[in-house]
Amino acid sequence: ATYYNDNTFIYHNGNLVKAKDARIDLYSQTMHYGYGVFEGIRSYKTIHGTTAIFKPEEHYDRLRKSAQALNLPYNWSNEELIDATYAVLRRNDLQDAYIRPLIYGPANMSFNPNEESNITIQAWAMQPFLGDKLLRVHISEFQRPNPKAFHMQAKACGHYVNSILASQDAKAKGYDEALLKDLNGNIAEGPGANFFMEKNGQLITPAAGHILTGITRATVLQLCAALNIDVEERPIHPDELLTADSAFFCGTAAEVIGIQQIDNTTLPMPWAESLGAQVQQAYKKLVVAQPIHTKATVVA
Ligand code: PMP
């Protein structure tokens, strides 16, 4: 994958700098211990032809909360970071993009707190892939982390070792993606997406507690309310998946993507007839109907 070239700019501690010239400290706590936080955001070319970041306030609110949960200093306002993000998009001529802000620590090989944090905002082209593709998923042997050992609501770098292990294992076994259980054996989420199943005209999704309750999940719940689709948030026992009519993942990168098969079980309902397909269509419309960002941007 090509994320950047010689002319790519990133935002780094207040400035737009060339990605190829940016330097991080190899003695950073983040590098060694996974002690950092990040976001995953998308921007879209809207129906107005403009570029709009989807749910920027929600993502930067979560970045701040993630940093606070890990005791990482965080002194940025949403306004300045949203502004910086638009500057990165403009500088790199990006419209449909994936945006990756990262808060990382300075040189510190101890476990002690830091006086300051660093921020980068990187972005690269990513087309919306809401569409016909359906996934074959594998219920992973890797559990989601214990919520008493980690702050599950924080998007902490180190948590993603678990996601990578599960995803690589599922792919090695011939599936597209993993579906992870929580420590009680209930269905939790994908490595980077939340899970919904459909049964008897209702959607069911795992409740908060053992999952990262995503921004897309919240959007899906709002869309369901508008579409009069009933959703229950409760534990899902893996045996229930055998009787599901349909299912999908949702997340910023994944958007809303249908699931065709879970291990050996093929879900019986054609995707086009599912509630998930209705949600997918509504989501697809929503992300390209965002208002124009009007603030004049000045980033050095
Ligand atoms: N769960 C996990 C573990 C994730 O990493 C993500 C991606 N941030 C999600 C769910 C979906 O969250 P969002 O909709 O906010 O992208």
PDB file of N, CA and C in Angstrom, residues 9-104:
ATOM      1  N   PHE A   9       2.057  15.924   2.481  1.00  0.00           N
ATOM      2  CA  PHE A   9       2.214  16.712   3.702  1.00  0.00           C
ATOM      3  C   PHE A   9       1.399  16.104   4.839  1.00  0.00           C
ATOM      4  N   ILE A  10       1.934  16.194   6.019  1.00  0.00           N
ATOM      5  CA  ILE A  10       1.197  15.816   7.228  1.00  0.00           C
ATOM      6  C   ILE A  10       1.202  17.006   8.187  1.00  0.00           C
ATOM      7  N   TYR A  11       0.312  16.972   9.145  1.00  0.00           N
ATOM      8  CA  TYR A  11       0.324  17.956  10.230  1.00  0.00           C
ATOM      9  C   TYR A  11       1.139  17.360  11.366  1.00  0.00           C
ATOM     10  N   HIS A  12       2.114  18.120  11.852  1.00  0.00           N
ATOM     11  CA  HIS A  12       2.983  17.610  12.917  1.00  0.00           C
ATOM     12  C   HIS A  12       3.242  18.728  13.916  1.00  0.00           C
ATOM     13  N   ASN A  13       2.653  18.619  15.086  1.00  0.00           N
ATOM     14  CA  ASN A  13       2.863  19.600  16.161  1.00  0.00           C
ATOM     15  C   ASN A  13       2.732  21.045  15.696  1.00  0.00           C
ATOM     16  N   GLY A  14       1.661  21.319  14.970  1.00  0.00           N
ATOM     17  CA  GLY A  14       1.356  22.712  14.641  1.00  0.00           C
ATOM     18  C   GLY A  14       1.742  23.140  13.244  1.00  0.00           C
ATOM     19  N   ASN A  15       2.481  22.305  12.532  1.00  0.00           N
ATOM     20  CA  ASN A  15       2.922  22.685  11.193  1.00  0.00           C
ATOM     21  C   ASN A  15       2.561  21.641  10.155  1.00  0.00           C
ATOM     22  N   LEU A  16       2.415  22.114   8.915  1.00  0.00           N
ATOM     23  CA  LEU A  16       2.334  21.170   7.803  1.00  0.00           C
ATOM     24  C   LEU A  16       3.757  20.902   7.337  1.00  0.00           C
ATOM     25  N   VAL A  17       4.136  19.634   7.370  1.00  0.00           N
ATOM     26  CA  VAL A  17       5.500  19.271   6.959  1.00  0.00           C
ATOM     27  C   VAL A  17       5.434  18.083   6.007  1.00  0.00           C
ATOM     28  N   LYS A  18       6.476  17.904   5.239  1.00  0.00           N
ATOM     29  CA  LYS A  18       6.504  16.755   4.334  1.00  0.00           C
ATOM     30  C   LYS A  18       6.593  15.457   5.137  1.00  0.00           C
ATOM     31  N   ALA A  19       5.767  14.498   4.748  1.00  0.00           N
ATOM     32  CA  ALA A  19       5.765  13.207   5.446  1.00  0.00           C
ATOM     33  C   ALA A  19       7.160  12.590   5.429  1.00  0.00           C
ATOM     34  N   LYS A  20       7.860  12.728   4.312  1.00  0.00           N
ATOM     35  CA  LYS A  20       9.167  12.066   4.206  1.00  0.00           C
ATOM     36  C   LYS A  20      10.214  12.715   5.117  1.00  0.00           C
ATOM     37  N   ASP A  21       9.971  13.965   5.534  1.00  0.00           N
ATOM     38  CA  ASP A  21      10.937  14.652   6.394  1.00  0.00           C
ATOM     39  C   ASP A  21      10.569  14.591   7.876  1.00  0.00           C
ATOM     40  N   ALA A  22       9.350  14.153   8.189  1.00  0.00           N
ATOM     41  CA  ALA A  22       8.910  14.144   9.594  1.00  0.00           C
ATOM     42  C   ALA A  22       9.692  13.079  10.357  1.00  0.00           C
ATOM     43  N   ARG A  23      10.029  13.396  11.609  1.00  0.00           N
ATOM     44  CA  ARG A  23      10.804  12.472  12.427  1.00  0.00           C
ATOM     45  C   ARG A  23      10.101  12.229  13.757  1.00  0.00           C
ATOM     46  N   ILE A  24      10.102  10.985  14.196  1.00  0.00           N
ATOM     47  CA  ILE A  24       9.657  10.716  15.559  1.00  0.00           C
ATOM     48  C   ILE A  24      10.848  10.199  16.350  1.00  0.00           C
ATOM     49  N   ASP A  25      10.739  10.333  17.665  1.00  0.00           N
ATOM     50  CA  ASP A  25      11.815   9.910  18.551  1.00  0.00           C
ATOM     51  C   ASP A  25      11.712   8.400  18.784  1.00  0.00           C
ATOM     52  N   LEU A  26      12.778   7.694  18.479  1.00  0.00           N
ATOM     53  CA  LEU A  26      12.734   6.231  18.658  1.00  0.00           C
ATOM     54  C   LEU A  26      12.695   5.825  20.132  1.00  0.00           C
ATOM     55  N   TYR A  27      12.902   6.774  21.020  1.00  0.00           N
ATOM     56  CA  TYR A  27      12.809   6.500  22.458  1.00  0.00           C
ATOM     57  C   TYR A  27      11.417   6.832  22.996  1.00  0.00           C
ATOM     58  N   SER A  28      10.463   7.085  22.087  1.00  0.00           N
ATOM     59  CA  SER A  28       9.087   7.400  22.496  1.00  0.00           C
ATOM     60  C   SER A  28       8.445   6.198  23.194  1.00  0.00           C
ATOM     61  N   GLN A  29       7.737   6.477  24.288  1.00  0.00           N
ATOM     62  CA  GLN A  29       6.967   5.458  25.013  1.00  0.00           C
ATOM     63  C   GLN A  29       5.958   4.766  24.083  1.00  0.00           C
ATOM     64  N   THR A  30       5.468   5.531  23.114  1.00  0.00           N
ATOM     65  CA  THR A  30       4.442   4.995  22.216  1.00  0.00           C
ATOM     66  C   THR A  30       5.016   3.887  21.344  1.00  0.00           C
ATOM     67  N   MET A  31       6.207   4.125  20.857  1.00  0.00           N
ATOM     68  CA  MET A  31       6.893   3.169  19.984  1.00  0.00           C
ATOM     69  C   MET A  31       7.130   1.837  20.706  1.00  0.00           C
ATOM     70  N   HIS A  32       7.522   1.907  21.969  1.00  0.00           N
ATOM     71  CA  HIS A  32       7.921   0.703  22.685  1.00  0.00           C
ATOM     72  C   HIS A  32       6.775  -0.015  23.378  1.00  0.00           C
ATOM     73  N   TYR A  33       5.803   0.765  23.866  1.00  0.00           N
ATOM     74  CA  TYR A  33       4.768   0.158  24.712  1.00  0.00           C
ATOM     75  C   TYR A  33       3.362   0.244  24.129  1.00  0.00           C
ATOM     76  N   GLY A  34       3.212   0.863  22.965  1.00  0.00           N
ATOM     77  CA  GLY A  34       1.864   1.026  22.400  1.00  0.00           C
ATOM     78  C   GLY A  34       1.035   2.026  23.179  1.00  0.00           C
ATOM     79  N   TYR A  35       1.735   2.868  23.952  1.00  0.00           N
ATOM     80  CA  TYR A  35       1.068   3.831  24.827  1.00  0.00           C
ATOM     81  C   TYR A  35       0.867   5.149  24.080  1.00  0.00           C
ATOM     82  N   GLY A  36      -0.183   5.165  23.279  1.00  0.00           N
ATOM     83  CA  GLY A  36      -0.552   6.340  22.506  1.00  0.00           C
ATOM     84  C   GLY A  36      -2.013   6.170  22.140  1.00  0.00           C
ATOM     85  N   VAL A  37      -2.608   7.174  21.535  1.00  0.00           N
ATOM     86  CA  VAL A  37      -4.010   7.071  21.116  1.00  0.00           C
ATOM     87  C   VAL A  37      -4.153   7.629  19.709  1.00  0.00           C
ATOM     88  N   PHE A  38      -5.169   7.158  19.018  1.00  0.00           N
ATOM     89  CA  PHE A  38      -5.354   7.626  17.641  1.00  0.00           C
ATOM     90  C   PHE A  38      -6.827   7.695  17.285  1.00  0.00           C
ATOM     91  N   GLU A  39      -7.085   8.214  16.097  1.00  0.00           N
ATOM     92  CA  GLU A  39      -8.444   8.239  15.555  1.00  0.00           C
ATOM     93  C   GLU A  39      -8.416   7.708  14.138  1.00  0.00           C
ATOM     94  N   GLY A  40      -9.561   7.316  13.664  1.00  0.00           N
ATOM     95  CA  GLY A  40      -9.749   6.940  12.269  1.00  0.00           C
ATOM     96  C   GLY A  40     -10.979   7.690  11.796  1.00  0.00           C
ATOM     97  N   ILE A  41     -10.780   8.586  10.838  1.00  0.00           N
ATOM     98  CA  ILE A  41     -11.841   9.496  10.402  1.00  0.00           C
ATOM     99  C   ILE A  41     -11.924   9.395   8.876  1.00  0.00           C
ATOM    100  N   ARG A  42     -13.077   9.673   8.333  1.00  0.00           N
ATOM    101  CA  ARG A  42     -13.175   9.719   6.866  1.00  0.00           C
ATOM    102  C   ARG A  42     -13.644  11.088   6.412  1.00  0.00           C
ATOM    103  N   SER A  43     -13.198  11.474   5.235  1.00  0.00           N
ATOM    104  CA  SER A  43     -13.793  12.626   4.555  1.00  0.00           C
ATOM    105  C   SER A  43     -14.374  12.129   3.242  1.00  0.00           C
ATOM    106  N   TYR A  44     -15.368  12.865   2.773  1.00  0.00           N
ATOM    107  CA  TYR A  44     -16.065  12.471   1.546  1.00  0.00           C
ATOM    108  C   TYR A  44     -16.214  13.656   0.604  1.00  0.00           C
ATOM    109  N   LYS A  45     -16.206  13.366  -0.662  1.00  0.00           N
ATOM    110  CA  LYS A  45     -16.634  14.361  -1.652  1.00  0.00           C
ATOM    111  C   LYS A  45     -18.158  14.405  -1.572  1.00  0.00           C
ATOM    112  N   THR A  46     -18.686  15.568  -1.227  1.00  0.00           N
ATOM    113  CA  THR A  46     -20.131  15.652  -0.978  1.00  0.00           C
ATOM    114  C   THR A  46     -20.915  15.877  -2.269  1.00  0.00           C
ATOM    115  N   ILE A  47     -22.229  15.855  -2.112  1.00  0.00           N
ATOM    116  CA  ILE A  47     -23.117  16.122  -3.257  1.00  0.00           C
ATOM    117  C   ILE A  47     -22.967  17.565  -3.749  1.00  0.00           C
ATOM    118  N   HIS A  48     -22.371  18.448  -2.918  1.00  0.00           N
ATOM    119  CA  HIS A  48     -22.098  19.831  -3.334  1.00  0.00           C
ATOM    120  C   HIS A  48     -20.774  19.934  -4.088  1.00  0.00           C
ATOM    121  N   GLY A  49     -20.023  18.841  -4.139  1.00  0.00           N
ATOM    122  CA  GLY A  49     -18.704  18.862  -4.770  1.00  0.00           C
ATOM    123  C   GLY A  49     -17.598  19.239  -3.798  1.00  0.00           C
ATOM    124  N   THR A  50     -17.991  19.637  -2.588  1.00  0.00           N
ATOM    125  CA  THR A  50     -17.022  20.037  -1.563  1.00  0.00           C
ATOM    126  C   THR A  50     -16.485  18.810  -0.830  1.00  0.00           C
ATOM    127  N   THR A  51     -15.487  19.046   0.024  1.00  0.00           N
ATOM    128  CA  THR A  51     -14.945  17.976   0.856  1.00  0.00           C
ATOM    129  C   THR A  51     -15.461  18.161   2.274  1.00  0.00           C
ATOM    130  N   ALA A  52     -16.022  17.112   2.852  1.00  0.00           N
ATOM    131  CA  ALA A  52     -16.517  17.217   4.231  1.00  0.00           C
ATOM    132  C   ALA A  52     -15.998  16.056   5.065  1.00  0.00           C
ATOM    133  N   ILE A  53     -15.426  16.404   6.200  1.00  0.00           N
ATOM    134  CA  ILE A  53     -15.043  15.388   7.179  1.00  0.00           C
ATOM    135  C   ILE A  53     -16.326  14.927   7.857  1.00  0.00           C
ATOM    136  N   PHE A  54     -16.505  13.619   7.988  1.00  0.00           N
ATOM    137  CA  PHE A  54     -17.723  13.096   8.613  1.00  0.00           C
ATOM    138  C   PHE A  54     -17.538  13.027  10.128  1.00  0.00           C
ATOM    139  N   LYS A  55     -18.441  13.681  10.856  1.00  0.00           N
ATOM    140  CA  LYS A  55     -18.471  13.673  12.331  1.00  0.00           C
ATOM    141  C   LYS A  55     -17.137  14.099  12.967  1.00  0.00           C
ATOM    142  N   PRO A  56     -16.557  15.208  12.530  1.00  0.00           N
ATOM    143  CA  PRO A  56     -15.247  15.604  13.064  1.00  0.00           C
ATOM    144  C   PRO A  56     -15.262  15.883  14.571  1.00  0.00           C
ATOM    145  N   GLU A  57     -16.321  16.544  15.058  1.00  0.00           N
ATOM    146  CA  GLU A  57     -16.386  16.855  16.502  1.00  0.00           C
ATOM    147  C   GLU A  57     -16.376  15.572  17.319  1.00  0.00           C
ATOM    148  N   GLU A  58     -17.158  14.595  16.860  1.00  0.00           N
ATOM    149  CA  GLU A  58     -17.252  13.326  17.594  1.00  0.00           C
ATOM    150  C   GLU A  58     -15.894  12.631  17.635  1.00  0.00           C
ATOM    151  N   HIS A  59     -15.186  12.649  16.501  1.00  0.00           N
ATOM    152  CA  HIS A  59     -13.884  11.968  16.468  1.00  0.00           C
ATOM    153  C   HIS A  59     -12.854  12.685  17.334  1.00  0.00           C
ATOM    154  N   TYR A  60     -12.828  14.025  17.280  1.00  0.00           N
ATOM    155  CA  TYR A  60     -11.827  14.725  18.096  1.00  0.00           C
ATOM    156  C   TYR A  60     -12.220  14.746  19.578  1.00  0.00           C
ATOM    157  N   ASP A  61     -13.523  14.690  19.868  1.00  0.00           N
ATOM    158  CA  ASP A  61     -13.928  14.492  21.279  1.00  0.00           C
ATOM    159  C   ASP A  61     -13.398  13.148  21.782  1.00  0.00           C
ATOM    160  N   ARG A  62     -13.538  12.132  20.941  1.00  0.00           N
ATOM    161  CA  ARG A  62     -13.075  10.802  21.370  1.00  0.00           C
ATOM    162  C   ARG A  62     -11.557  10.767  21.495  1.00  0.00           C
ATOM    163  N   LEU A  63     -10.852  11.471  20.608  1.00  0.00           N
ATOM    164  CA  LEU A  63      -9.395  11.492  20.714  1.00  0.00           C
ATOM    165  C   LEU A  63      -8.980  12.102  22.057  1.00  0.00           C
ATOM    166  N   ARG A  64      -9.661  13.202  22.445  1.00  0.00           N
ATOM    167  CA  ARG A  64      -9.332  13.831  23.731  1.00  0.00           C
ATOM    168  C   ARG A  64      -9.633  12.872  24.888  1.00  0.00           C
ATOM    169  N   LYS A  65     -10.803  12.242  24.837  1.00  0.00           N
ATOM    170  CA  LYS A  65     -11.165  11.307  25.914  1.00  0.00           C
ATOM    171  C   LYS A  65     -10.208  10.124  25.968  1.00  0.00           C
ATOM    172  N   SER A  66      -9.795   9.644  24.801  1.00  0.00           N
ATOM    173  CA  SER A  66      -8.830   8.536  24.766  1.00  0.00           C
ATOM    174  C   SER A  66      -7.533   8.963  25.440  1.00  0.00           C
ATOM    175  N   ALA A  67      -7.061  10.175  25.123  1.00  0.00           N
ATOM    176  CA  ALA A  67      -5.816  10.678  25.715  1.00  0.00           C
ATOM    177  C   ALA A  67      -5.977  10.813  27.228  1.00  0.00           C
ATOM    178  N   GLN A  68      -7.094  11.377  27.648  1.00  0.00           N
ATOM    179  CA  GLN A  68      -7.332  11.555  29.085  1.00  0.00           C
ATOM    180  C   GLN A  68      -7.398  10.217  29.807  1.00  0.00           C
ATOM    181  N   ALA A  69      -8.009   9.232  29.165  1.00  0.00           N
ATOM    182  CA  ALA A  69      -8.109   7.909  29.800  1.00  0.00           C
ATOM    183  C   ALA A  69      -6.723   7.304  30.034  1.00  0.00           C
ATOM    184  N   LEU A  70      -5.774   7.686  29.195  1.00  0.00           N
ATOM    185  CA  LEU A  70      -4.407   7.143  29.317  1.00  0.00           C
ATOM    186  C   LEU A  70      -3.442   8.113  30.003  1.00  0.00           C
ATOM    187  N   ASN A  71      -3.958   9.222  30.528  1.00  0.00           N
ATOM    188  CA  ASN A  71      -3.117  10.252  31.171  1.00  0.00           C
ATOM    189  C   ASN A  71      -2.102  10.856  30.213  1.00  0.00           C
ATOM    190  N   LEU A  72      -2.457  10.948  28.947  1.00  0.00           N
ATOM    191  CA  LEU A  72      -1.580  11.625  27.985  1.00  0.00           C
ATOM    192  C   LEU A  72      -1.977  13.094  27.926  1.00  0.00           C
ATOM    193  N   PRO A  73      -1.022  14.019  28.088  1.00  0.00           N
ATOM    194  CA  PRO A  73      -1.362  15.441  27.977  1.00  0.00           C
ATOM    195  C   PRO A  73      -2.032  15.731  26.636  1.00  0.00           C
ATOM    196  N   TYR A  74      -3.062  16.575  26.667  1.00  0.00           N
ATOM    197  CA  TYR A  74      -3.824  16.874  25.442  1.00  0.00           C
ATOM    198  C   TYR A  74      -4.286  18.308  25.537  1.00  0.00           C
ATOM    199  N   ASN A  75      -3.667  19.186  24.767  1.00  0.00           N
ATOM    200  CA  ASN A  75      -3.940  20.623  24.889  1.00  0.00           C
ATOM    201  C   ASN A  75      -4.464  21.234  23.600  1.00  0.00           C
ATOM    202  N   TRP A  76      -5.150  20.446  22.793  1.00  0.00           N
ATOM    203  CA  TRP A  76      -5.645  20.955  21.514  1.00  0.00           C
ATOM    204  C   TRP A  76      -7.162  21.123  21.574  1.00  0.00           C
ATOM    205  N   SER A  77      -7.665  22.121  20.882  1.00  0.00           N
ATOM    206  CA  SER A  77      -9.117  22.274  20.764  1.00  0.00           C
ATOM    207  C   SER A  77      -9.580  21.519  19.518  1.00  0.00           C
ATOM    208  N   ASN A  78     -10.853  21.106  19.538  1.00  0.00           N
ATOM    209  CA  ASN A  78     -11.408  20.468  18.340  1.00  0.00           C
ATOM    210  C   ASN A  78     -11.279  21.393  17.145  1.00  0.00           C
ATOM    211  N   GLU A  79     -11.544  22.689  17.410  1.00  0.00           N
ATOM    212  CA  GLU A  79     -11.558  23.647  16.318  1.00  0.00           C
ATOM    213  C   GLU A  79     -10.204  23.677  15.592  1.00  0.00           C
ATOM    214  N   GLU A  80      -9.124  23.747  16.380  1.00  0.00           N
ATOM    215  CA  GLU A  80      -7.825  23.844  15.703  1.00  0.00           C
ATOM    216  C   GLU A  80      -7.464  22.548  14.993  1.00  0.00           C
ATOM    217  N   LEU A  81      -7.894  21.416  15.543  1.00  0.00           N
ATOM    218  CA  LEU A  81      -7.541  20.142  14.903  1.00  0.00           C
ATOM    219  C   LEU A  81      -8.408  19.871  13.665  1.00  0.00           C
ATOM    220  N   ILE A  82      -9.651  20.291  13.718  1.00  0.00           N
ATOM    221  CA  ILE A  82     -10.507  20.126  12.532  1.00  0.00           C
ATOM    222  C   ILE A  82      -9.980  21.015  11.410  1.00  0.00           C
ATOM    223  N   ASP A  83      -9.604  22.220  11.821  1.00  0.00           N
ATOM    224  CA  ASP A  83      -9.001  23.160  10.875  1.00  0.00           C
ATOM    225  C   ASP A  83      -7.713  22.572  10.277  1.00  0.00           C
ATOM    226  N   ALA A  84      -6.877  22.006  11.127  1.00  0.00           N
ATOM    227  CA  ALA A  84      -5.617  21.395  10.668  1.00  0.00           C
ATOM    228  C   ALA A  84      -5.906  20.222   9.726  1.00  0.00           C
ATOM    229  N   THR A  85      -6.958  19.471  10.037  1.00  0.00           N
ATOM    230  CA  THR A  85      -7.303  18.316   9.203  1.00  0.00           C
ATOM    231  C   THR A  85      -7.723  18.765   7.801  1.00  0.00           C
ATOM    232  N   TYR A  86      -8.543  19.816   7.746  1.00  0.00           N
ATOM    233  CA  TYR A  86      -8.916  20.346   6.429  1.00  0.00           C
ATOM    234  C   TYR A  86      -7.689  20.859   5.685  1.00  0.00           C
ATOM    235  N   ALA A  87      -6.743  21.436   6.436  1.00  0.00           N
ATOM    236  CA  ALA A  87      -5.518  21.929   5.791  1.00  0.00           C
ATOM    237  C   ALA A  87      -4.729  20.767   5.173  1.00  0.00           C
ATOM    238  N   VAL A  88      -4.658  19.654   5.884  1.00  0.00           N
ATOM    239  CA  VAL A  88      -3.959  18.468   5.355  1.00  0.00           C
ATOM    240  C   VAL A  88      -4.662  17.964   4.088  1.00  0.00           C
ATOM    241  N   LEU A  89      -5.996  17.913   4.139  1.00  0.00           N
ATOM    242  CA  LEU A  89      -6.750  17.428   2.974  1.00  0.00           C
ATOM    243  C   LEU A  89      -6.512  18.333   1.764  1.00  0.00           C
ATOM    244  N   ARG A  90      -6.590  19.645   2.035  1.00  0.00           N
ATOM    245  CA  ARG A  90      -6.412  20.595   0.934  1.00  0.00           C
ATOM    246  C   ARG A  90      -5.004  20.517   0.348  1.00  0.00           C
ATOM    247  N   ARG A  91      -4.016  20.489   1.242  1.00  0.00           N
ATOM    248  CA  ARG A  91      -2.617  20.495   0.797  1.00  0.00           C
ATOM    249  C   ARG A  91      -2.301  19.277  -0.070  1.00  0.00           C
ATOM    250  N   ASN A  92      -2.994  18.173   0.217  1.00  0.00           N
ATOM    251  CA  ASN A  92      -2.733  16.927  -0.511  1.00  0.00           C
ATOM    252  C   ASN A  92      -3.790  16.646  -1.585  1.00  0.00           C
ATOM    253  N   ASP A  93      -4.682  17.616  -1.792  1.00  0.00           N
ATOM    254  CA  ASP A  93      -5.710  17.457  -2.829  1.00  0.00           C
ATOM    255  C   ASP A  93      -6.584  16.229  -2.606  1.00  0.00           C
ATOM    256  N   LEU A  94      -6.979  16.009  -1.368  1.00  0.00           N
ATOM    257  CA  LEU A  94      -7.762  14.815  -1.047  1.00  0.00           C
ATOM    258  C   LEU A  94      -9.236  15.168  -0.831  1.00  0.00           C
ATOM    259  N   GLN A  95     -10.119  14.333  -1.335  1.00  0.00           N
ATOM    260  CA  GLN A  95     -11.554  14.487  -1.054  1.00  0.00           C
ATOM    261  C   GLN A  95     -12.077  13.250  -0.324  1.00  0.00           C
ATOM    262  N   ASP A  96     -12.097  12.111  -1.010  1.00  0.00           N
ATOM    263  CA  ASP A  96     -12.460  10.857  -0.344  1.00  0.00           C
ATOM    264  C   ASP A  96     -11.196  10.324   0.314  1.00  0.00           C
ATOM    265  N   ALA A  97     -11.119  10.460   1.630  1.00  0.00           N
ATOM    266  CA  ALA A  97      -9.858  10.126   2.298  1.00  0.00           C
ATOM    267  C   ALA A  97     -10.089   9.479   3.657  1.00  0.00           C
ATOM    268  N   TYR A  98      -9.059   8.817   4.105  1.00  0.00           N
ATOM    269  CA  TYR A  98      -9.012   8.290   5.470  1.00  0.00           C
ATOM    270  C   TYR A  98      -8.008   9.142   6.235  1.00  0.00           C
ATOM    271  N   ILE A  99      -8.388   9.565   7.425  1.00  0.00           N
ATOM    272  CA  ILE A  99      -7.586  10.522   8.195  1.00  0.00           C
ATOM    273  C   ILE A  99      -7.159   9.870   9.507  1.00  0.00           C
ATOM    274  N   ARG A 100      -5.882   9.969   9.813  1.00  0.00           N
ATOM    275  CA  ARG A 100      -5.350   9.259  10.972  1.00  0.00           C
ATOM    276  C   ARG A 100      -4.591  10.220  11.898  1.00  0.00           C
ATOM    277  N   PRO A 101      -5.286  10.828  12.851  1.00  0.00           N
ATOM    278  CA  PRO A 101      -4.601  11.582  13.902  1.00  0.00           C
ATOM    279  C   PRO A 101      -3.994  10.611  14.919  1.00  0.00           C
ATOM    280  N   LEU A 102      -2.817  10.971  15.413  1.00  0.00           N
ATOM    281  CA  LEU A 102      -2.120  10.124  16.397  1.00  0.00           C
ATOM    282  C   LEU A 102      -1.495  11.013  17.471  1.00  0.00           C
ATOM    283  N   ILE A 103      -1.753  10.666  18.716  1.00  0.00           N
ATOM    284  CA  ILE A 103      -1.107  11.350  19.839  1.00  0.00           C
ATOM    285  C   ILE A 103      -0.032  10.403  20.361  1.00  0.00           C
ATOM    286  N   TYR A 104       1.221  10.860  20.316  1.00  0.00           N
ATOM    287  CA  TYR A 104       2.289   9.978  20.788  1.00  0.00           C
ATOM    288  C   TYR A 104       3.189  10.698  21.789  1.00  0.00           C
TER     289      TYR A 104
END
